[in-house]
mmCIF file with all atom_site columns, C-alpha atoms in Angstrom:
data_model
loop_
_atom_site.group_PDB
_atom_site.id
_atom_site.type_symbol
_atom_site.label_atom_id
_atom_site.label_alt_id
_atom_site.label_comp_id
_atom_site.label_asym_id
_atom_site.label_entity_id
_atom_site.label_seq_id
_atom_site.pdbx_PDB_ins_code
_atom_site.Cartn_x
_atom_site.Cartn_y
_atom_site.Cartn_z
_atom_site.occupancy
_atom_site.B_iso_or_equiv
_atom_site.pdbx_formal_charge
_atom_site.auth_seq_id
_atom_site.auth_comp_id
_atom_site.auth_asym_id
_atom_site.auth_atom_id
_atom_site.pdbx_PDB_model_num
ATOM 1   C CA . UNK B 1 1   ? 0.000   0.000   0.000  1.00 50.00 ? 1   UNK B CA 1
ATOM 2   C CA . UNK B 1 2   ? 1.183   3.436   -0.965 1.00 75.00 ? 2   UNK B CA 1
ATOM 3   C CA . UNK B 1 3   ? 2.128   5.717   2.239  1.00 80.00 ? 3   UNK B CA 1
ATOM 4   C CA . UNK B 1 4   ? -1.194  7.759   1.198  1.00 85.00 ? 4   UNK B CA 1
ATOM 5   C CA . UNK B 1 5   ? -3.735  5.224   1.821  1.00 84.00 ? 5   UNK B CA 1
ATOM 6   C CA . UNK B 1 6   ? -1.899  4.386   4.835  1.00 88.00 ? 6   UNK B CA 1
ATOM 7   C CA . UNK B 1 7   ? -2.174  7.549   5.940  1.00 90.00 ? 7   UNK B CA 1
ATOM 8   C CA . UNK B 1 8   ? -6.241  7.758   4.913  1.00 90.00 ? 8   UNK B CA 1
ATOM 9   C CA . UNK B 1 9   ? -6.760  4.631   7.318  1.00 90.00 ? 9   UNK B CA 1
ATOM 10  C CA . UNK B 1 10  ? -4.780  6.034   10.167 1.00 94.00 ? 10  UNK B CA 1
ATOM 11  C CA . UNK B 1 11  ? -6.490  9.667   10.348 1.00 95.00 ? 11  UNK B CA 1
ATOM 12  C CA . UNK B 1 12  ? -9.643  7.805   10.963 1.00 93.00 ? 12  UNK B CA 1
ATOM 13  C CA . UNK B 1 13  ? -7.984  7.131   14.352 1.00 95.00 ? 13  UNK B CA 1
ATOM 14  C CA . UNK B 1 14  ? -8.213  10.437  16.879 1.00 96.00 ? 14  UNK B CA 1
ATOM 15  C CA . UNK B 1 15  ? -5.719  10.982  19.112 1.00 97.00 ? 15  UNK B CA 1
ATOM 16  C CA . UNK B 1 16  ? -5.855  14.376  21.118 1.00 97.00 ? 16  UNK B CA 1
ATOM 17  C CA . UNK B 1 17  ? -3.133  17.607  21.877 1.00 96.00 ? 17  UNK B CA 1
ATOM 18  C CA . UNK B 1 18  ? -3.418  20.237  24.347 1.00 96.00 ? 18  UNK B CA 1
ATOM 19  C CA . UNK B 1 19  ? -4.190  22.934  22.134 1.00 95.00 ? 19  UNK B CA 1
ATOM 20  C CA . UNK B 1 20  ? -4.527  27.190  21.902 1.00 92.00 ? 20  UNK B CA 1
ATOM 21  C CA . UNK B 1 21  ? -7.755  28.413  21.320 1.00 91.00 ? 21  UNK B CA 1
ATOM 22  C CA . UNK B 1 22  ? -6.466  28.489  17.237 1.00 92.00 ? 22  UNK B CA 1
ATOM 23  C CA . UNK B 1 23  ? -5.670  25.160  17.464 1.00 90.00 ? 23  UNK B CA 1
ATOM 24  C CA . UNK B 1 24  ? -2.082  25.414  17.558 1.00 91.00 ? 24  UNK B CA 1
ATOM 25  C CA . UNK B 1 25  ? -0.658  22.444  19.778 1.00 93.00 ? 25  UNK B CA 1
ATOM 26  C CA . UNK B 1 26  ? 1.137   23.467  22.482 1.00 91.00 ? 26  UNK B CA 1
ATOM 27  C CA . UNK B 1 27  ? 4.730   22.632  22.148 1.00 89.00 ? 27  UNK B CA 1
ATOM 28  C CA . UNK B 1 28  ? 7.460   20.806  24.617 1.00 87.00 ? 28  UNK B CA 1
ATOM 29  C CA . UNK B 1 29  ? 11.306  20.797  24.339 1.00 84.00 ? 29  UNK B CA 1
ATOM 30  C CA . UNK B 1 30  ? 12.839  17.139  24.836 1.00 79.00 ? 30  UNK B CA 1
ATOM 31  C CA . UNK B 1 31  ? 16.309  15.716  24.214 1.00 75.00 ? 31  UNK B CA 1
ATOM 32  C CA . UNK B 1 32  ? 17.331  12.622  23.017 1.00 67.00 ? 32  UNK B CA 1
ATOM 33  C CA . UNK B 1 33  ? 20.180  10.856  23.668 1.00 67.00 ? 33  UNK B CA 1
ATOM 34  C CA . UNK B 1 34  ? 21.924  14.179  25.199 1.00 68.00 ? 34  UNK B CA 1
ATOM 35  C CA . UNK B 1 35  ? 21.594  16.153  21.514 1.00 73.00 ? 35  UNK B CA 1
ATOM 36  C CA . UNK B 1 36  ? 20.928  19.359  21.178 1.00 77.00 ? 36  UNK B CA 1
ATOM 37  C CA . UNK B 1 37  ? 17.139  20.108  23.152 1.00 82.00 ? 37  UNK B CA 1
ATOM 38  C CA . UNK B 1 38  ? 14.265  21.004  20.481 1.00 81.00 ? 38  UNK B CA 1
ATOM 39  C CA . UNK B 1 39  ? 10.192  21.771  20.946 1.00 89.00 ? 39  UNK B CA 1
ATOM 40  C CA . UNK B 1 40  ? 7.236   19.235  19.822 1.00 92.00 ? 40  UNK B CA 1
ATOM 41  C CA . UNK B 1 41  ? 4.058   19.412  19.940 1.00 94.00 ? 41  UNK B CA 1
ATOM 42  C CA . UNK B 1 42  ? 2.926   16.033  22.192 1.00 96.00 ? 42  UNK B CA 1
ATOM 43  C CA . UNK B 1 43  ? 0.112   13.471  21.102 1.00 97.00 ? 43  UNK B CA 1
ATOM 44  C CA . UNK B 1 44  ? -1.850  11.639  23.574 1.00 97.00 ? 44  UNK B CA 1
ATOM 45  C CA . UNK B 1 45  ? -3.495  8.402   22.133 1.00 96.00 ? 45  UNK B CA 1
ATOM 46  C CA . UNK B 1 46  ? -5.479  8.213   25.515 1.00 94.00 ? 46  UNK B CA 1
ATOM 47  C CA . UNK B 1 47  ? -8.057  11.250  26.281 1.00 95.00 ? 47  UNK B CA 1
ATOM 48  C CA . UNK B 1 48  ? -8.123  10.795  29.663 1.00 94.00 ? 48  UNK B CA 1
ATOM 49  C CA . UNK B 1 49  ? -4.135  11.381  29.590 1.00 94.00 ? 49  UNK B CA 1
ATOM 50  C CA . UNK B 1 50  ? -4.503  14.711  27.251 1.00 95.00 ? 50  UNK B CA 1
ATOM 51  C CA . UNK B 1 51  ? -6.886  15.708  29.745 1.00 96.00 ? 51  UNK B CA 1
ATOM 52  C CA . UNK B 1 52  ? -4.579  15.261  33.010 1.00 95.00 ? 52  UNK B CA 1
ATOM 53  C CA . UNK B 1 53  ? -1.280  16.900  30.439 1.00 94.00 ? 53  UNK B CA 1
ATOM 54  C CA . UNK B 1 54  ? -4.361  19.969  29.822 1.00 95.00 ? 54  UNK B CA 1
ATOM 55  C CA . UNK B 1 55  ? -4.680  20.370  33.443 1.00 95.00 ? 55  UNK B CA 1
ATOM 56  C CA . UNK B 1 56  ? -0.923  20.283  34.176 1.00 93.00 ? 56  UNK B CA 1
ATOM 57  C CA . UNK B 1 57  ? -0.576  22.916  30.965 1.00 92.00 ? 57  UNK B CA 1
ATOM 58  C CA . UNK B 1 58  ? -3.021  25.287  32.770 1.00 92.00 ? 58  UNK B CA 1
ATOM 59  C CA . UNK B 1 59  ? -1.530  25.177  36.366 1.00 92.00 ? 59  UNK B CA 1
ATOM 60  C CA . UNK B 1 60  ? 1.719   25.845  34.578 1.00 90.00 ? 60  UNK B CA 1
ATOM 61  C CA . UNK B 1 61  ? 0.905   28.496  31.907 1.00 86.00 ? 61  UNK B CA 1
ATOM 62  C CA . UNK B 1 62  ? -0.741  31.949  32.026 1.00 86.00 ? 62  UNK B CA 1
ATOM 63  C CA . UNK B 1 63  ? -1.891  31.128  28.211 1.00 86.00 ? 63  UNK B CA 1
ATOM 64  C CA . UNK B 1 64  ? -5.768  31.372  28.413 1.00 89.00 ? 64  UNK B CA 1
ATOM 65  C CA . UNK B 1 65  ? -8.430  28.759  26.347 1.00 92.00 ? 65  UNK B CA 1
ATOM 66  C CA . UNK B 1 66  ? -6.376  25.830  26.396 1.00 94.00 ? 66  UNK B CA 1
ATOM 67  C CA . UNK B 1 67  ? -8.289  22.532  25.801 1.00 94.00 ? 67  UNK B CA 1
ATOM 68  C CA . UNK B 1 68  ? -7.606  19.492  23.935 1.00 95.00 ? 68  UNK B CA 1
ATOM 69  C CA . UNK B 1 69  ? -8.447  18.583  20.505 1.00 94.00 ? 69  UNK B CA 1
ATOM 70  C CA . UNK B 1 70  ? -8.489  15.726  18.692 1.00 95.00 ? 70  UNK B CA 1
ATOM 71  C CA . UNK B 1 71  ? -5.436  15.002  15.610 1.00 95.00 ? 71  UNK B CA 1
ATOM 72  C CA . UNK B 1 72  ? -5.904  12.699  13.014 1.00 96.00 ? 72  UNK B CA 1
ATOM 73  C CA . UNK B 1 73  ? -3.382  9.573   13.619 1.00 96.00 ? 73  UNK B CA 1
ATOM 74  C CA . UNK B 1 74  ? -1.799  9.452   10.018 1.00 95.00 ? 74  UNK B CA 1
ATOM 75  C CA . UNK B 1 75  ? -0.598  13.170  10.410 1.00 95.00 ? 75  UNK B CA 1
ATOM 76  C CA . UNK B 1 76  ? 0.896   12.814  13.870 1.00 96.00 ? 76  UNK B CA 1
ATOM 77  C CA . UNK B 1 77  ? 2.621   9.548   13.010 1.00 95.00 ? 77  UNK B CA 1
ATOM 78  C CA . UNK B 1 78  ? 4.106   11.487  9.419  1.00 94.00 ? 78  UNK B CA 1
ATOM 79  C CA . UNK B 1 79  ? 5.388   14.131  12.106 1.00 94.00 ? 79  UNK B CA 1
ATOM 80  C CA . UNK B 1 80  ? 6.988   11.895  14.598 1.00 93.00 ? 80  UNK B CA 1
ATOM 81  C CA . UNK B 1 81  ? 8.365   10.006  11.811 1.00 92.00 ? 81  UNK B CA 1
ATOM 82  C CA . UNK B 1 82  ? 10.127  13.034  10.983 1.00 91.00 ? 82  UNK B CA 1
ATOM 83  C CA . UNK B 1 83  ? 10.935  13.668  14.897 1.00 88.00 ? 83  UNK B CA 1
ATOM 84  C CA . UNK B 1 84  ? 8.907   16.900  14.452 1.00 92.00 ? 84  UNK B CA 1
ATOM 85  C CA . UNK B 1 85  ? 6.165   15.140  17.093 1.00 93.00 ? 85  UNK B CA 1
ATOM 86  C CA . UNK B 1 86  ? 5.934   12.577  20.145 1.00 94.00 ? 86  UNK B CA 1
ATOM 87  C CA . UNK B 1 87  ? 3.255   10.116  20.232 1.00 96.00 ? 87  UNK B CA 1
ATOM 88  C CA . UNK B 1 88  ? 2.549   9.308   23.532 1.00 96.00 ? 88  UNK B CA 1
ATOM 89  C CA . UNK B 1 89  ? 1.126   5.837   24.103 1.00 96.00 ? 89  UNK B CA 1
ATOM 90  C CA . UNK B 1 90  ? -1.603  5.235   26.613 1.00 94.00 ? 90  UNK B CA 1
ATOM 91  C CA . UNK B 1 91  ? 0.120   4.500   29.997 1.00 92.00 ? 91  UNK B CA 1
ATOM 92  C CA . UNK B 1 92  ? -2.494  1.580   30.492 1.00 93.00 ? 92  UNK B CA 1
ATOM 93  C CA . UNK B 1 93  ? -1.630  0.415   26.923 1.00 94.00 ? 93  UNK B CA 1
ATOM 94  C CA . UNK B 1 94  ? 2.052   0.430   27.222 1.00 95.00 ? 94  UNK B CA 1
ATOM 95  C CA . UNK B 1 95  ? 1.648   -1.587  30.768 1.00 94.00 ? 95  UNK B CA 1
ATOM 96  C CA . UNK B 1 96  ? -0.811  -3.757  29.172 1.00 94.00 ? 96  UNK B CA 1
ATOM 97  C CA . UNK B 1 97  ? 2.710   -4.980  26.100 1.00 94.00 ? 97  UNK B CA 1
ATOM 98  C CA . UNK B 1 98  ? 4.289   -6.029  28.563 1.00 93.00 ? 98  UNK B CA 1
ATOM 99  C CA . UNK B 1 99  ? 6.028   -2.605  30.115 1.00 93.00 ? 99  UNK B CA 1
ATOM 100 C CA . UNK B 1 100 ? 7.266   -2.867  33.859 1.00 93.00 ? 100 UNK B CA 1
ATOM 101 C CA . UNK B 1 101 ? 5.399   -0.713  36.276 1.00 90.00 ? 101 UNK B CA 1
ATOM 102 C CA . UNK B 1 102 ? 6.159   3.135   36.310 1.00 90.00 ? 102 UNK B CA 1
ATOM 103 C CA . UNK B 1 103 ? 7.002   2.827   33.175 1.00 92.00 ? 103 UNK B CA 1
ATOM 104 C CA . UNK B 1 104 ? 7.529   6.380   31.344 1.00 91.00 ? 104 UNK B CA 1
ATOM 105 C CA . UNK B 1 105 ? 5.188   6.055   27.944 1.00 93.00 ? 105 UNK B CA 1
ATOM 106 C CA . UNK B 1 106 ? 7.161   9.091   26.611 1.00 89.00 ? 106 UNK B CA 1
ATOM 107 C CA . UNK B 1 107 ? 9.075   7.636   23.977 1.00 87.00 ? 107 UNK B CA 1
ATOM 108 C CA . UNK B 1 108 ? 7.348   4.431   23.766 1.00 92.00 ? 108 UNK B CA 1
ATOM 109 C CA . UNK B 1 109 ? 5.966   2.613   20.948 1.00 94.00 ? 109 UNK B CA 1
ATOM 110 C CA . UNK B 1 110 ? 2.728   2.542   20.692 1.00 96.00 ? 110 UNK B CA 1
ATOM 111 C CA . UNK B 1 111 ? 1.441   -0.476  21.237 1.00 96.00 ? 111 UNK B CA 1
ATOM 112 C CA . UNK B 1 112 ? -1.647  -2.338  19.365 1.00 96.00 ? 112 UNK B CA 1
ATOM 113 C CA . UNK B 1 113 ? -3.639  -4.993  20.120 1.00 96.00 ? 113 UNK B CA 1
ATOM 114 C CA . UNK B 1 114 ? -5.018  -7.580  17.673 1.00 93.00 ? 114 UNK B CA 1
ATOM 115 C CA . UNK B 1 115 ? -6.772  -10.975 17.579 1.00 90.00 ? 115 UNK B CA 1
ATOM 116 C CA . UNK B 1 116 ? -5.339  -13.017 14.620 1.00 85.00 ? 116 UNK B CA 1
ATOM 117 C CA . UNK B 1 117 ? -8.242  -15.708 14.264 1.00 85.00 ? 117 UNK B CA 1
ATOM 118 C CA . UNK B 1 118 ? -11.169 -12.410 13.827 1.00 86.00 ? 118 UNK B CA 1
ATOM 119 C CA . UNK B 1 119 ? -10.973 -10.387 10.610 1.00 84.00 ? 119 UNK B CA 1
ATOM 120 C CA . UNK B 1 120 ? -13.688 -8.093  9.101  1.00 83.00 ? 120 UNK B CA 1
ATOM 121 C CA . UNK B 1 121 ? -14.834 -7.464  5.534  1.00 81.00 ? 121 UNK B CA 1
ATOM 122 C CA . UNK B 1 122 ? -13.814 -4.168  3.787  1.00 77.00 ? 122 UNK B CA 1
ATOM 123 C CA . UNK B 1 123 ? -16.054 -2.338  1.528  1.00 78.00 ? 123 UNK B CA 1
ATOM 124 C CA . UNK B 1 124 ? -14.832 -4.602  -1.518 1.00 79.00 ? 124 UNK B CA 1
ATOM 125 C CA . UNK B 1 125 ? -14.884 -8.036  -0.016 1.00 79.00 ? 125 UNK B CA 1
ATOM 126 C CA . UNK B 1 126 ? -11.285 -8.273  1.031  1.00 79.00 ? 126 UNK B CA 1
ATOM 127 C CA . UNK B 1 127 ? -9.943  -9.093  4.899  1.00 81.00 ? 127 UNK B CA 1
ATOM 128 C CA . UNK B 1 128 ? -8.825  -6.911  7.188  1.00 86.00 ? 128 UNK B CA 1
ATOM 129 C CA . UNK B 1 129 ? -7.524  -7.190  10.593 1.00 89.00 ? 129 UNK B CA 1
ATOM 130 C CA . UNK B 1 130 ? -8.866  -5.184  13.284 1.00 92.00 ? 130 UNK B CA 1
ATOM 131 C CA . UNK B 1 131 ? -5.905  -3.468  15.205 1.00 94.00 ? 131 UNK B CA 1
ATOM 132 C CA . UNK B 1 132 ? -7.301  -1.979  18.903 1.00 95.00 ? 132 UNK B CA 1
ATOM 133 C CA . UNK B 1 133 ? -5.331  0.837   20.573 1.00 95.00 ? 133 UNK B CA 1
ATOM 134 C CA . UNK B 1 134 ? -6.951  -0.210  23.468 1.00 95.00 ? 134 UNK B CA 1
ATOM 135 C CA . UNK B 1 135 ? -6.907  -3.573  25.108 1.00 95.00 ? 135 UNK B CA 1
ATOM 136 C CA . UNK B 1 136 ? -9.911  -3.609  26.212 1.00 95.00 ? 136 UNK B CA 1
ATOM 137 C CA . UNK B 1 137 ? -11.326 -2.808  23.328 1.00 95.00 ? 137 UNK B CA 1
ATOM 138 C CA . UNK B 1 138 ? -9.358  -5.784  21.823 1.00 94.00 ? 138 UNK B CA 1
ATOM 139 C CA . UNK B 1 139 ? -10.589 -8.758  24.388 1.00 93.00 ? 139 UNK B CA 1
ATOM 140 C CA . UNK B 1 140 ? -14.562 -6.952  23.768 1.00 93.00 ? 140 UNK B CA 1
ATOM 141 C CA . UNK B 1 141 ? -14.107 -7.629  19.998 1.00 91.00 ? 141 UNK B CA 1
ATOM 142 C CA . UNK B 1 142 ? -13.058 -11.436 20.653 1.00 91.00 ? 142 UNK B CA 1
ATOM 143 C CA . UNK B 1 143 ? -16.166 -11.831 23.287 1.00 89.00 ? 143 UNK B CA 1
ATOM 144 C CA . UNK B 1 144 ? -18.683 -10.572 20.669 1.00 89.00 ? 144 UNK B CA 1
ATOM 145 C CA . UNK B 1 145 ? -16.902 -12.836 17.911 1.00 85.00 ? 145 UNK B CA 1
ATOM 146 C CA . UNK B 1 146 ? -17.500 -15.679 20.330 1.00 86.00 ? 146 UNK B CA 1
ATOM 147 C CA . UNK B 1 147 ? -21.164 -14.963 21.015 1.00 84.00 ? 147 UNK B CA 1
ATOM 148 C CA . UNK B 1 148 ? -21.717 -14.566 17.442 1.00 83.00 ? 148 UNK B CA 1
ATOM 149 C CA . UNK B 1 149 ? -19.648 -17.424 15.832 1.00 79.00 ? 149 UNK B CA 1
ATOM 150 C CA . UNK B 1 150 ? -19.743 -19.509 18.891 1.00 80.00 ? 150 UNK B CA 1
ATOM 151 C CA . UNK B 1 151 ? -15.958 -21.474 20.570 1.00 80.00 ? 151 UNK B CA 1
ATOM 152 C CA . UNK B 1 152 ? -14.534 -20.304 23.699 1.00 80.00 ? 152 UNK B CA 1
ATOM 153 C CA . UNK B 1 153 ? -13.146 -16.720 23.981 1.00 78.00 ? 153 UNK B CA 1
ATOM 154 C CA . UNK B 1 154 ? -10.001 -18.379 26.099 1.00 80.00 ? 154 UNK B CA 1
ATOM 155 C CA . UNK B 1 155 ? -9.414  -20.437 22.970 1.00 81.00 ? 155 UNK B CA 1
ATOM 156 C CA . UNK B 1 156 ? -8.864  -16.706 21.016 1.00 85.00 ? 156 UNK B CA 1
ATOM 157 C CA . UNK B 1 157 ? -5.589  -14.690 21.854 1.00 89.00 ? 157 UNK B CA 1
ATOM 158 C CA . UNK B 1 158 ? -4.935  -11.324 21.507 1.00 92.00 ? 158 UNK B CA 1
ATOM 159 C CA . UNK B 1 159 ? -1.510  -10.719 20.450 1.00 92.00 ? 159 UNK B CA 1
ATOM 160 C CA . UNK B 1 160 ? 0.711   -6.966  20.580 1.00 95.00 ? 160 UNK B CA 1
ATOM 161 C CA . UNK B 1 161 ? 1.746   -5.094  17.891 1.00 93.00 ? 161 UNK B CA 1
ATOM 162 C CA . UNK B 1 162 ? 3.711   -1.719  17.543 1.00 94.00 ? 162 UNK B CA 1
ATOM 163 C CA . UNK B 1 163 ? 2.174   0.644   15.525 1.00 95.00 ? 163 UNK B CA 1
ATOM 164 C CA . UNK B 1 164 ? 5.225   1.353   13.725 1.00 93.00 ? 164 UNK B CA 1
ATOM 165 C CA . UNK B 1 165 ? 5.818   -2.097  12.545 1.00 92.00 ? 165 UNK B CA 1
ATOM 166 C CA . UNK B 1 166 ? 2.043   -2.604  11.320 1.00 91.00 ? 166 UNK B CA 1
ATOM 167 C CA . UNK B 1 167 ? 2.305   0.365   8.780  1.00 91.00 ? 167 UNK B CA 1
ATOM 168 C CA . UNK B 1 168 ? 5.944   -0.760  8.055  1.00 91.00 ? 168 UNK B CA 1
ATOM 169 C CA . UNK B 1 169 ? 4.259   -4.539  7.337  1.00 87.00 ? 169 UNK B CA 1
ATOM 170 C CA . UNK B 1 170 ? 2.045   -2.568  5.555  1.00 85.00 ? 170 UNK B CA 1
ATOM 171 C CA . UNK B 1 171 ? 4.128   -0.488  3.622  1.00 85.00 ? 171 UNK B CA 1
ATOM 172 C CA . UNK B 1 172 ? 6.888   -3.129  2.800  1.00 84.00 ? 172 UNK B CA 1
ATOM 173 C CA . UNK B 1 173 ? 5.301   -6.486  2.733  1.00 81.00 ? 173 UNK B CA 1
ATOM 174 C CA . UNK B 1 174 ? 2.427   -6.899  -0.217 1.00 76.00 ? 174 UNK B CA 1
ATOM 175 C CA . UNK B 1 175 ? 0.696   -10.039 0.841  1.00 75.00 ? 175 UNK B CA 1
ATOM 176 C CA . UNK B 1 176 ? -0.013  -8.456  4.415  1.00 74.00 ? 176 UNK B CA 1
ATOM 177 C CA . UNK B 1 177 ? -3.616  -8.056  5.027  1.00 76.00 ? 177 UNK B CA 1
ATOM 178 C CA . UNK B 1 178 ? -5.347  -4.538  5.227  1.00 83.00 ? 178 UNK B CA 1
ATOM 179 C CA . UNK B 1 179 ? -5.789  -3.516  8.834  1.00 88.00 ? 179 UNK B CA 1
ATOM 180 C CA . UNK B 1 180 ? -8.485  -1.526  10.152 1.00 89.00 ? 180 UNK B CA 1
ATOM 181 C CA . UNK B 1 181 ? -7.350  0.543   12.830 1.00 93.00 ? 181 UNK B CA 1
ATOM 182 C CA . UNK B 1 182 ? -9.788  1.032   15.481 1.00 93.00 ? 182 UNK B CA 1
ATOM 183 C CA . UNK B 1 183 ? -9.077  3.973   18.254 1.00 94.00 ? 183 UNK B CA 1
ATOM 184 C CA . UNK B 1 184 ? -10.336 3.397   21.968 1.00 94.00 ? 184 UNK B CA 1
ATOM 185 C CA . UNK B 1 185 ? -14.009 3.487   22.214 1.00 94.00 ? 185 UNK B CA 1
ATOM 186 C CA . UNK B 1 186 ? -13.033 6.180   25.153 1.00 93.00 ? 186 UNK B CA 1
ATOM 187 C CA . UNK B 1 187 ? -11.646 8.592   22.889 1.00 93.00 ? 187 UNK B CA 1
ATOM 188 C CA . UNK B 1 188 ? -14.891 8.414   20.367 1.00 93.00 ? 188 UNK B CA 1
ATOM 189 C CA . UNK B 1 189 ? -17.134 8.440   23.591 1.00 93.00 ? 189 UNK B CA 1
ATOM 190 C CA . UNK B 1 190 ? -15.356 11.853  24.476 1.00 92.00 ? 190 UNK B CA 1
ATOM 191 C CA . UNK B 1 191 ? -15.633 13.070  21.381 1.00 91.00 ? 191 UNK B CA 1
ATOM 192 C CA . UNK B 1 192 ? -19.366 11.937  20.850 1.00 90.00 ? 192 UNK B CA 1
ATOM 193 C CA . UNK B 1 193 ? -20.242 13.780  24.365 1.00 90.00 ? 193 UNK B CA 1
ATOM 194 C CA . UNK B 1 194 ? -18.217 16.532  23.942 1.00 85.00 ? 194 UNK B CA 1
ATOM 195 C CA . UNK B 1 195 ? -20.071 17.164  20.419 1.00 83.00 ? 195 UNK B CA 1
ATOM 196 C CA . UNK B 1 196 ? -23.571 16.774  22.043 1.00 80.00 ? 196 UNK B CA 1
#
């Protein structure tokens, strides 16, 4: 698949940034590996940590109208790709692939979660594999598939996956399957509520 329709699949997928009234996401200077410091914006793929990282960004700012909005996950990922972003993975998440406790998800992959044995139909007939930012999210899917299609959901196992390598697989490999990224039903529950 051609980085474009990668791209069109991810930005389905919102992930949030503390943001200026305009929009503009805030920006914070990091270092890596003791170079020279620069500023990035920050991407939360979990709301509820955006929201904690907005309150922080008011007690520690005089800026006025901060709130978070939600970022489309292709963009973000073209921008960290480029180290001109930092996607941070869901602290639950990253705990949840196997992370040791206290864990810093700065700088982590971000972790997917998929069930190999359940696949969906695209539009044109083809497979795809659903890929879950969210764990939970991942072991709900293989329930329903169970009550639907019948076996034992302990007989079904939900694997990790880093985001990076599924759009590498996808972008490199030509007999991988499509995958239909699906973002945590807590971040479209935000966004459904905060739209109401």
């Amino acid at each position: 698949e051609g980085w474009e329709a990668i791209q069109s699949d991810l930005d389905r997928v919102p992930i949030f940034t503390v943001a200026t009234p305009e929009g503009n996401p805030l920006a914070y200077q990091v270092t890596i590996n003791a170079d020279q410091p620069y500023t990035v914006p920050f991407f939360y793929c979990d709301v509820g940590d955006a929201l904690r990282e907005l309150e922080g960004a008011k007690n520690n700012t005089t800026m006025e109208g901060l709130d978070i909005v939600p970022f489309p996950l292709g963009k973000a990922f073209q921008l960290w790709c480029k180290d001109e972003a930092v996607i941070v993975p869901s602290k639950q998440a990253v705990m949840q692939a196997g992370a040791p406790p206290g864990t810093n998800p700065v700088g982590q992959q971000v972790p997917m979660f998929a069930c190999l044995e359940i696949m969906e139909e695209n539009e044109d007939g083809t497979g795809v594999l659903p890929l879950f930012m969210s764990l939970d999210d991942a072991n709900a899917a293989v329930k329903e598939a169970v009550a639907e299609d019948g076996g034992r959901a302990e007989d079904l196992e939900v694997v990790c996956l880093s985001l990076s390598g599924a759009v590498e697989q996808l972008a490199t490999i030509p007999e991988t399957p499509g995958f239909h990224f699906i973002p945590p039903s807590t971040s479209m529950k935000y966004i459904s509520e905060y739209l109401s």
